[in-house]
Amino acid sequence: MSAALLDGKALAKRLNQELVRPRAALLPRPPGLAVVLVGEDPASKVYVGRKGEVAGRLGFHHRQITLPADTSEAALLAIVDSLNDDPAIDGVLVQLPLPKHIDATRVLDRVSPDKDVDGFHPENAGRLSQGRPRFVPCTPFGVMRLLDDVKIPLAGRRALVVGRSNIVGRPMAQLLEQANATVTLAHSRTAELPGLVRQAEIVVAAIGRAEHIQGDWIQDGAVVVDVGMNRLEDGRLVGDVAFDAAAERAAWITPVPGGVGPMTIAMLMQSTLLSAERRLTTT
Ligand code: GUN
């Protein structure tokens, strides 16, 4: 392996302990984060558990609301309403995916834009697309922070984002473009993905398919950010990029796990802190 690791775990820890925690301690009450989990998705349970652990370590007020898979949309909307109105709560996050009988868009639209620490409300998505963000989706926000930490130049460089979800790919492309990269957004219908990867100086993979991006597609000296988290049948956790072969060529690469995942949580904490600071200093 010749690539250097983009160590999200270490940076997340540093940001949490050195930035978020001391600032949270200055507030008259702790930042409040509510996380709503509907159903039994095993990966979601793990993610929600981690968010709770980190929030607890930082001294946040943390509330996890766990609901059965057959919860009605109306009941979920009522819970979102009550969290929107709760003065101890600064951030409201509804974990995705939601069960199929619930219209996820309607639920995300209901989260108050002032507490939408996920940045999924159309008002926040629209603000980001216009380059005047309030809350930025945590995963792409964390990727930008990770690239910034090791001073990877972005201006004028060719960046490829693979995946066009509202959670990762689309906001990721917008953030890279706003940092003056020349961005290509590839997706499941893209023709000739290997050729696009070969041209990219920065690759962000957010497709959700195990090791879909092969190592020999990566150009020498590229920066590879792997947002994927795929569980193989043998139990191994792998990203969307074939790590070992990609690391032979890349200059920088994120490990899976320990790359993007911890940064996502750190950015959630930072957004919740900012939300609390806004709420507590404007009233
Ligand atoms: N499911 C996968 N990633 C996310 C995320 O960033 N936020 C929420 N709410 N759900 C997710």
mmCIF file of C-alpha atoms and ligand atoms in Angstrom:
data_model
loop_
_atom_site.group_PDB
_atom_site.id
_atom_site.type_symbol
_atom_site.label_atom_id
_atom_site.label_comp_id
_atom_site.label_asym_id
_atom_site.label_seq_id
_atom_site.Cartn_x
_atom_site.Cartn_y
_atom_site.Cartn_z
ATOM 1 C CA MET A 1 0.000 0.000 0.000
ATOM 2 C CA SER A 2 1.374 3.388 -0.916
ATOM 3 C CA ALA A 3 -1.607 5.578 -0.022
ATOM 4 C CA ALA A 4 -1.798 7.537 3.208
ATOM 5 C CA LEU A 5 -4.903 6.934 5.284
ATOM 6 C CA LEU A 6 -7.507 9.639 5.741
ATOM 7 C CA ASP A 7 -8.082 8.842 9.388
ATOM 8 C CA GLY A 8 -11.658 9.921 10.059
ATOM 9 C CA LYS A 9 -11.752 8.191 13.396
ATOM 10 C CA ALA A 10 -8.848 10.221 14.775
ATOM 11 C CA LEU A 11 -10.116 13.514 13.351
ATOM 12 C CA ALA A 12 -13.651 12.905 14.623
ATOM 13 C CA LYS A 13 -12.314 12.271 18.099
ATOM 14 C CA ARG A 14 -10.245 15.431 17.979
ATOM 15 C CA LEU A 15 -13.153 17.581 16.772
ATOM 16 C CA ASN A 16 -15.526 16.104 19.323
ATOM 17 C CA GLN A 17 -13.199 16.526 22.277
ATOM 18 C CA GLU A 18 -11.388 19.740 21.384
ATOM 19 C CA LEU A 19 -14.092 21.711 19.596
ATOM 20 C CA VAL A 20 -17.600 20.490 20.330
ATOM 21 C CA ARG A 21 -17.286 19.483 23.961
ATOM 22 C CA PRO A 22 -15.714 22.685 25.314
ATOM 23 C CA ARG A 23 -18.168 24.859 23.381
ATOM 24 C CA ALA A 24 -21.137 22.821 24.553
ATOM 25 C CA ALA A 25 -19.952 23.291 28.131
ATOM 26 C CA LEU A 26 -20.296 27.085 27.769
ATOM 27 C CA LEU A 27 -24.026 26.927 27.078
ATOM 28 C CA PRO A 28 -26.640 27.440 29.812
ATOM 29 C CA ARG A 29 -28.064 24.000 29.023
ATOM 30 C CA PRO A 30 -26.659 21.078 27.052
ATOM 31 C CA PRO A 31 -27.370 20.783 23.311
ATOM 32 C CA GLY A 32 -30.328 18.449 22.821
ATOM 33 C CA LEU A 33 -30.470 15.785 20.114
ATOM 34 C CA ALA A 34 -33.480 13.554 19.434
ATOM 35 C CA VAL A 35 -33.031 10.505 17.221
ATOM 36 C CA VAL A 36 -36.101 8.619 16.016
ATOM 37 C CA LEU A 37 -35.739 5.008 14.905
ATOM 38 C CA VAL A 38 -38.680 3.161 13.382
ATOM 39 C CA GLY A 39 -38.440 -0.619 13.004
ATOM 40 C CA GLU A 40 -35.650 -3.136 13.265
ATOM 41 C CA ASP A 41 -33.160 -2.418 10.471
ATOM 42 C CA PRO A 42 -29.940 -3.844 11.974
ATOM 43 C CA ALA A 43 -27.577 -1.309 10.388
ATOM 44 C CA SER A 44 -29.813 1.577 11.510
ATOM 45 C CA LYS A 45 -29.780 0.241 15.062
ATOM 46 C CA VAL A 46 -25.986 0.297 15.039
ATOM 47 C CA TYR A 47 -25.811 3.836 13.617
ATOM 48 C CA VAL A 48 -28.399 5.175 16.043
ATOM 49 C CA GLY A 49 -26.609 3.500 18.942
ATOM 50 C CA ARG A 50 -23.337 5.178 17.957
ATOM 51 C CA LYS A 51 -24.970 8.592 17.713
ATOM 52 C CA GLY A 52 -26.312 8.117 21.232
ATOM 53 C CA GLU A 53 -22.946 7.019 22.610
ATOM 54 C CA VAL A 54 -21.093 10.006 21.168
ATOM 55 C CA ALA A 55 -23.801 12.466 22.242
ATOM 56 C CA GLY A 56 -23.593 11.042 25.760
ATOM 57 C CA ARG A 57 -19.805 11.348 25.880
ATOM 58 C CA LEU A 58 -20.049 15.001 24.854
ATOM 59 C CA GLY A 59 -22.509 15.798 27.611
ATOM 60 C CA PHE A 60 -25.421 16.406 25.243
ATOM 61 C CA HIS A 61 -29.012 15.834 26.220
ATOM 62 C CA HIS A 62 -29.832 12.829 24.073
ATOM 63 C CA ARG A 63 -33.189 11.224 23.492
ATOM 64 C CA GLN A 64 -33.662 8.075 21.447
ATOM 65 C CA ILE A 65 -37.229 7.327 20.431
ATOM 66 C CA THR A 66 -37.579 3.752 19.248
ATOM 67 C CA LEU A 67 -40.852 2.846 17.575
ATOM 68 C CA PRO A 68 -42.188 -0.459 16.249
ATOM 69 C CA ALA A 69 -42.078 -1.155 12.508
ATOM 70 C CA ASP A 70 -45.870 -0.917 12.248
ATOM 71 C CA THR A 71 -46.002 2.652 13.617
ATOM 72 C CA SER A 72 -48.401 4.720 11.517
ATOM 73 C CA GLU A 73 -47.248 7.721 9.544
ATOM 74 C CA ALA A 74 -49.668 9.893 11.525
ATOM 75 C CA ALA A 75 -48.162 8.743 14.825
ATOM 76 C CA LEU A 76 -44.640 9.425 13.567
ATOM 77 C CA LEU A 77 -45.641 12.882 12.341
ATOM 78 C CA ALA A 78 -47.117 13.627 15.760
ATOM 79 C CA ILE A 79 -43.819 12.683 17.417
ATOM 80 C CA VAL A 80 -41.883 14.912 15.028
ATOM 81 C CA ASP A 81 -44.278 17.762 15.865
ATOM 82 C CA SER A 82 -43.717 17.304 19.579
ATOM 83 C CA LEU A 83 -39.913 17.307 19.133
ATOM 84 C CA ASN A 84 -40.152 20.425 16.980
ATOM 85 C CA ASP A 85 -41.970 22.121 19.869
ATOM 86 C CA ASP A 86 -39.697 20.796 22.626
ATOM 87 C CA PRO A 87 -37.451 23.591 23.987
ATOM 88 C CA ALA A 88 -34.807 21.089 25.238
ATOM 89 C CA ILE A 89 -34.271 19.723 21.721
ATOM 90 C CA ASP A 90 -32.058 21.470 19.153
ATOM 91 C CA GLY A 91 -31.684 18.679 16.619
ATOM 92 C CA VAL A 92 -34.274 16.210 15.310
ATOM 93 C CA LEU A 93 -33.093 13.277 13.242
ATOM 94 C CA VAL A 94 -35.344 10.589 11.782
ATOM 95 C CA GLN A 95 -33.176 7.622 10.872
ATOM 96 C CA LEU A 96 -33.558 6.331 7.311
ATOM 97 C CA PRO A 97 -34.686 4.055 5.797
ATOM 98 C CA LEU A 98 -38.252 4.193 7.117
ATOM 99 C CA PRO A 99 -40.676 1.272 6.711
ATOM 100 C CA LYS A 100 -42.335 1.185 3.283
ATOM 101 C CA HIS A 101 -45.820 2.174 4.458
ATOM 102 C CA ILE A 102 -44.458 5.542 5.630
ATOM 103 C CA ASP A 103 -43.865 8.356 3.148
ATOM 104 C CA ALA A 104 -40.317 9.378 4.110
ATOM 105 C CA THR A 105 -40.518 12.643 2.195
ATOM 106 C CA ARG A 106 -43.560 13.754 4.144
ATOM 107 C CA VAL A 107 -41.820 12.936 7.437
ATOM 108 C CA LEU A 108 -38.561 14.723 6.539
ATOM 109 C CA ASP A 109 -40.540 17.750 5.337
ATOM 110 C CA ARG A 110 -42.183 17.924 8.746
ATOM 111 C CA VAL A 111 -38.925 18.350 10.711
ATOM 112 C CA SER A 112 -38.538 22.014 11.589
ATOM 113 C CA PRO A 113 -35.888 23.500 9.257
ATOM 114 C CA ASP A 114 -34.352 25.107 12.373
ATOM 115 C CA LYS A 115 -33.799 21.691 13.975
ATOM 116 C CA ASP A 116 -33.051 19.733 10.826
ATOM 117 C CA VAL A 117 -29.490 18.713 11.732
ATOM 118 C CA ASP A 118 -29.529 16.132 8.911
ATOM 119 C CA GLY A 119 -30.039 18.933 6.369
ATOM 120 C CA PHE A 120 -32.710 16.925 4.532
ATOM 121 C CA HIS A 121 -35.549 19.451 4.666
ATOM 122 C CA PRO A 122 -36.095 21.032 1.225
ATOM 123 C CA GLU A 123 -35.446 24.476 2.682
ATOM 124 C CA ASN A 124 -31.997 23.382 3.871
ATOM 125 C CA ALA A 125 -31.297 21.416 0.680
ATOM 126 C CA GLY A 126 -32.306 24.490 -1.337
ATOM 127 C CA ARG A 127 -30.107 26.751 0.751
ATOM 128 C CA LEU A 128 -27.140 24.434 0.220
ATOM 129 C CA SER A 129 -27.745 24.270 -3.519
ATOM 130 C CA GLN A 130 -27.632 28.078 -3.617
ATOM 131 C CA GLY A 131 -24.380 28.151 -1.656
ATOM 132 C CA ARG A 132 -25.858 29.651 1.516
ATOM 133 C CA PRO A 133 -26.103 26.616 3.775
ATOM 134 C CA ARG A 134 -27.705 26.333 7.186
ATOM 135 C CA PHE A 135 -27.569 22.623 7.985
ATOM 136 C CA VAL A 136 -25.449 20.490 5.640
ATOM 137 C CA PRO A 137 -26.032 16.711 5.385
ATOM 138 C CA CYS A 138 -23.604 15.135 7.829
ATOM 139 C CA THR A 139 -21.809 12.663 5.575
ATOM 140 C CA PRO A 140 -20.758 15.031 2.779
ATOM 141 C CA PHE A 141 -20.020 17.707 5.398
ATOM 142 C CA GLY A 142 -17.722 15.220 7.143
ATOM 143 C CA VAL A 143 -15.982 14.319 3.885
ATOM 144 C CA MET A 144 -15.234 18.000 3.210
ATOM 145 C CA ARG A 145 -13.855 18.411 6.723
ATOM 146 C CA LEU A 146 -11.664 15.340 6.303
ATOM 147 C CA LEU A 147 -10.240 16.600 2.986
ATOM 148 C CA ASP A 148 -9.666 20.026 4.528
ATOM 149 C CA ASP A 149 -7.783 18.564 7.473
ATOM 150 C CA VAL A 150 -4.977 17.272 5.254
ATOM 151 C CA LYS A 151 -5.241 20.300 2.967
ATOM 152 C CA ILE A 152 -6.177 18.454 -0.193
ATOM 153 C CA PRO A 153 -6.496 21.081 -2.906
ATOM 154 C CA LEU A 154 -9.880 21.045 -4.637
ATOM 155 C CA ALA A 155 -9.971 24.181 -6.781
ATOM 156 C CA GLY A 156 -9.774 23.381 -10.462
ATOM 157 C CA ARG A 157 -9.415 19.650 -9.898
ATOM 158 C CA ARG A 158 -11.501 16.876 -11.444
ATOM 159 C CA ALA A 159 -13.771 15.298 -8.840
ATOM 160 C CA LEU A 160 -16.078 12.359 -9.444
ATOM 161 C CA VAL A 161 -18.980 11.608 -7.118
ATOM 162 C CA VAL A 162 -20.549 8.201 -7.648
ATOM 163 C CA GLY A 163 -24.117 8.109 -6.310
ATOM 164 C CA ARG A 164 -26.848 10.751 -6.494
ATOM 165 C CA SER A 165 -28.778 10.312 -3.252
ATOM 166 C CA ASN A 166 -30.123 13.307 -1.360
ATOM 167 C CA ILE A 167 -28.235 12.034 1.698
ATOM 168 C CA VAL A 168 -24.753 11.854 0.204
ATOM 169 C CA GLY A 169 -24.102 12.085 -3.543
ATOM 170 C CA ARG A 170 -26.032 15.195 -4.548
ATOM 171 C CA PRO A 171 -24.978 17.419 -1.624
ATOM 172 C CA MET A 172 -21.422 16.048 -1.954
ATOM 173 C CA ALA A 173 -21.289 17.172 -5.587
ATOM 174 C CA GLN A 174 -22.616 20.609 -4.593
ATOM 175 C CA LEU A 175 -20.029 21.060 -1.837
ATOM 176 C CA LEU A 176 -17.150 20.032 -4.105
ATOM 177 C CA GLU A 177 -18.391 22.364 -6.816
ATOM 178 C CA GLN A 178 -18.667 25.203 -4.284
ATOM 179 C CA ALA A 179 -15.034 24.470 -3.371
ATOM 180 C CA ASN A 180 -14.270 25.088 -7.064
ATOM 181 C CA ALA A 181 -13.668 21.498 -8.136
ATOM 182 C CA THR A 182 -14.902 20.443 -11.575
ATOM 183 C CA VAL A 183 -17.475 17.857 -10.602
ATOM 184 C CA THR A 184 -18.944 14.878 -12.419
ATOM 185 C CA LEU A 185 -21.913 13.148 -10.781
ATOM 186 C CA ALA A 186 -22.165 9.501 -11.819
ATOM 187 C CA HIS A 187 -24.963 7.099 -10.875
ATOM 188 C CA SER A 188 -26.465 3.716 -11.610
ATOM 189 C CA ARG A 189 -27.296 4.648 -15.223
ATOM 190 C CA THR A 190 -23.894 6.131 -16.006
ATOM 191 C CA ALA A 191 -22.159 4.583 -19.010
ATOM 192 C CA GLU A 192 -18.421 3.917 -18.864
ATOM 193 C CA LEU A 193 -17.897 4.395 -15.141
ATOM 194 C CA PRO A 194 -14.358 2.930 -15.258
ATOM 195 C CA GLY A 195 -13.306 5.619 -17.744
ATOM 196 C CA LEU A 196 -14.706 8.388 -15.549
ATOM 197 C CA VAL A 197 -12.950 7.019 -12.477
ATOM 198 C CA ARG A 198 -9.660 6.872 -14.403
ATOM 199 C CA GLN A 199 -9.921 10.599 -15.152
ATOM 200 C CA ALA A 200 -10.776 11.635 -11.603
ATOM 201 C CA GLU A 201 -8.270 13.221 -9.242
ATOM 202 C CA ILE A 202 -10.763 12.943 -6.394
ATOM 203 C CA VAL A 203 -13.245 10.055 -6.200
ATOM 204 C CA VAL A 204 -16.099 9.915 -3.694
ATOM 205 C CA ALA A 205 -17.896 6.566 -3.790
ATOM 206 C CA ALA A 206 -21.430 6.479 -2.365
ATOM 207 C CA ILE A 207 -23.193 3.742 -4.293
ATOM 208 C CA GLY A 208 -23.832 1.063 -1.687
ATOM 209 C CA ARG A 209 -22.380 -1.823 -3.711
ATOM 210 C CA ALA A 210 -19.541 -3.796 -2.193
ATOM 211 C CA GLU A 211 -16.170 -3.129 -3.875
ATOM 212 C CA HIS A 212 -17.893 -1.962 -7.052
ATOM 213 C CA ILE A 213 -15.075 0.450 -7.893
ATOM 214 C CA GLN A 214 -12.044 -1.575 -8.817
ATOM 215 C CA GLY A 215 -8.552 -0.654 -7.762
ATOM 216 C CA ASP A 216 -7.101 -0.521 -11.251
ATOM 217 C CA TRP A 217 -9.637 2.154 -12.241
ATOM 218 C CA ILE A 218 -8.026 4.575 -9.770
ATOM 219 C CA GLN A 219 -5.454 6.951 -11.232
ATOM 220 C CA ASP A 220 -2.028 7.258 -9.630
ATOM 221 C CA GLY A 221 -2.040 9.883 -6.899
ATOM 222 C CA ALA A 222 -5.833 10.136 -6.655
ATOM 223 C CA VAL A 223 -7.727 10.886 -3.453
ATOM 224 C CA VAL A 224 -10.272 8.145 -2.725
ATOM 225 C CA VAL A 225 -13.117 8.668 -0.276
ATOM 226 C CA ASP A 226 -15.277 5.621 0.352
ATOM 227 C CA VAL A 227 -18.679 6.285 1.885
ATOM 228 C CA GLY A 228 -19.849 2.681 1.407
ATOM 229 C CA MET A 229 -20.548 0.297 4.280
ATOM 230 C CA ASN A 230 -21.433 -3.137 2.933
ATOM 231 C CA ARG A 231 -21.669 -6.310 4.965
ATOM 232 C CA LEU A 232 -20.456 -9.352 3.021
ATOM 233 C CA GLU A 233 -21.874 -12.845 3.541
ATOM 234 C CA ASP A 234 -18.728 -13.837 5.430
ATOM 235 C CA GLY A 235 -19.415 -10.996 7.863
ATOM 236 C CA ARG A 236 -16.683 -8.641 6.643
ATOM 237 C CA LEU A 237 -17.504 -4.949 6.353
ATOM 238 C CA VAL A 238 -16.250 -3.425 3.099
ATOM 239 C CA GLY A 239 -16.682 -0.170 1.223
ATOM 240 C CA ASP A 240 -17.727 0.603 -2.337
ATOM 241 C CA VAL A 241 -14.067 0.586 -3.429
ATOM 242 C CA ALA A 242 -11.777 -2.462 -3.593
ATOM 243 C CA PHE A 243 -9.493 -1.095 -0.911
ATOM 244 C CA ASP A 244 -6.206 -3.010 -1.261
ATOM 245 C CA ALA A 245 -5.808 -2.496 -4.995
ATOM 246 C CA ALA A 246 -6.983 1.130 -4.825
ATOM 247 C CA ALA A 247 -4.500 1.853 -2.020
ATOM 248 C CA GLU A 248 -1.639 0.745 -4.301
ATOM 249 C CA ARG A 249 -2.389 3.675 -6.574
ATOM 250 C CA ALA A 250 -4.059 6.386 -4.511
ATOM 251 C CA ALA A 251 -2.189 9.099 -2.638
ATOM 252 C CA TRP A 252 -4.920 9.239 0.031
ATOM 253 C CA ILE A 253 -7.672 6.801 0.890
ATOM 254 C CA THR A 254 -10.279 6.406 3.627
ATOM 255 C CA PRO A 255 -10.414 3.093 5.474
ATOM 256 C CA VAL A 256 -13.746 1.277 5.947
ATOM 257 C CA PRO A 257 -14.604 1.292 8.783
ATOM 258 C CA GLY A 258 -12.883 4.224 10.490
ATOM 259 C CA GLY A 259 -12.962 6.738 7.641
ATOM 260 C CA VAL A 260 -16.162 8.547 6.781
ATOM 261 C CA GLY A 261 -18.482 6.957 9.382
ATOM 262 C CA PRO A 262 -17.031 8.632 12.493
ATOM 263 C CA MET A 263 -16.895 11.958 10.632
ATOM 264 C CA THR A 264 -20.627 11.733 9.883
ATOM 265 C CA ILE A 265 -21.335 11.462 13.593
ATOM 266 C CA ALA A 266 -18.901 14.255 14.476
ATOM 267 C CA MET A 267 -20.651 16.583 12.009
ATOM 268 C CA LEU A 268 -24.030 15.657 13.497
ATOM 269 C CA MET A 269 -22.708 16.713 16.896
ATOM 270 C CA GLN A 270 -21.304 19.926 15.465
ATOM 271 C CA SER A 271 -24.595 20.783 13.754
ATOM 272 C CA THR A 272 -26.532 20.069 16.938
ATOM 273 C CA LEU A 273 -24.143 22.317 18.862
ATOM 274 C CA LEU A 274 -24.557 25.114 16.292
ATOM 275 C CA SER A 275 -28.312 24.739 16.457
ATOM 276 C CA ALA A 276 -28.212 25.042 20.247
ATOM 277 C CA GLU A 277 -25.906 28.062 20.079
ATOM 278 C CA ARG A 278 -28.250 29.760 17.620
ATOM 279 C CA ARG A 279 -31.277 29.017 19.716
ATOM 280 C CA LEU A 280 -29.676 30.091 22.988
ATOM 281 C CA THR A 281 -28.088 33.288 21.745
ATOM 282 C CA THR A 282 -30.994 34.724 19.728
ATOM 283 C CA THR A 283 -33.690 34.460 22.421
HETATM 284 N N1 GUN B 1 -29.421 6.667 7.031
HETATM 285 C C1 GUN B 1 -28.191 6.559 6.477
HETATM 286 N N2 GUN B 1 -27.493 7.699 6.628
HETATM 287 C C2 GUN B 1 -28.306 8.549 7.291
HETATM 288 C C3 GUN B 1 -28.147 9.889 7.742
HETATM 289 O O1 GUN B 1 -27.125 10.558 7.555
HETATM 290 N N3 GUN B 1 -29.196 10.413 8.394
HETATM 291 C C4 GUN B 1 -30.348 9.726 8.601
HETATM 292 N N4 GUN B 1 -31.337 10.326 9.241
HETATM 293 N N5 GUN B 1 -30.531 8.496 8.194
HETATM 294 C C5 GUN B 1 -29.510 7.909 7.540
#
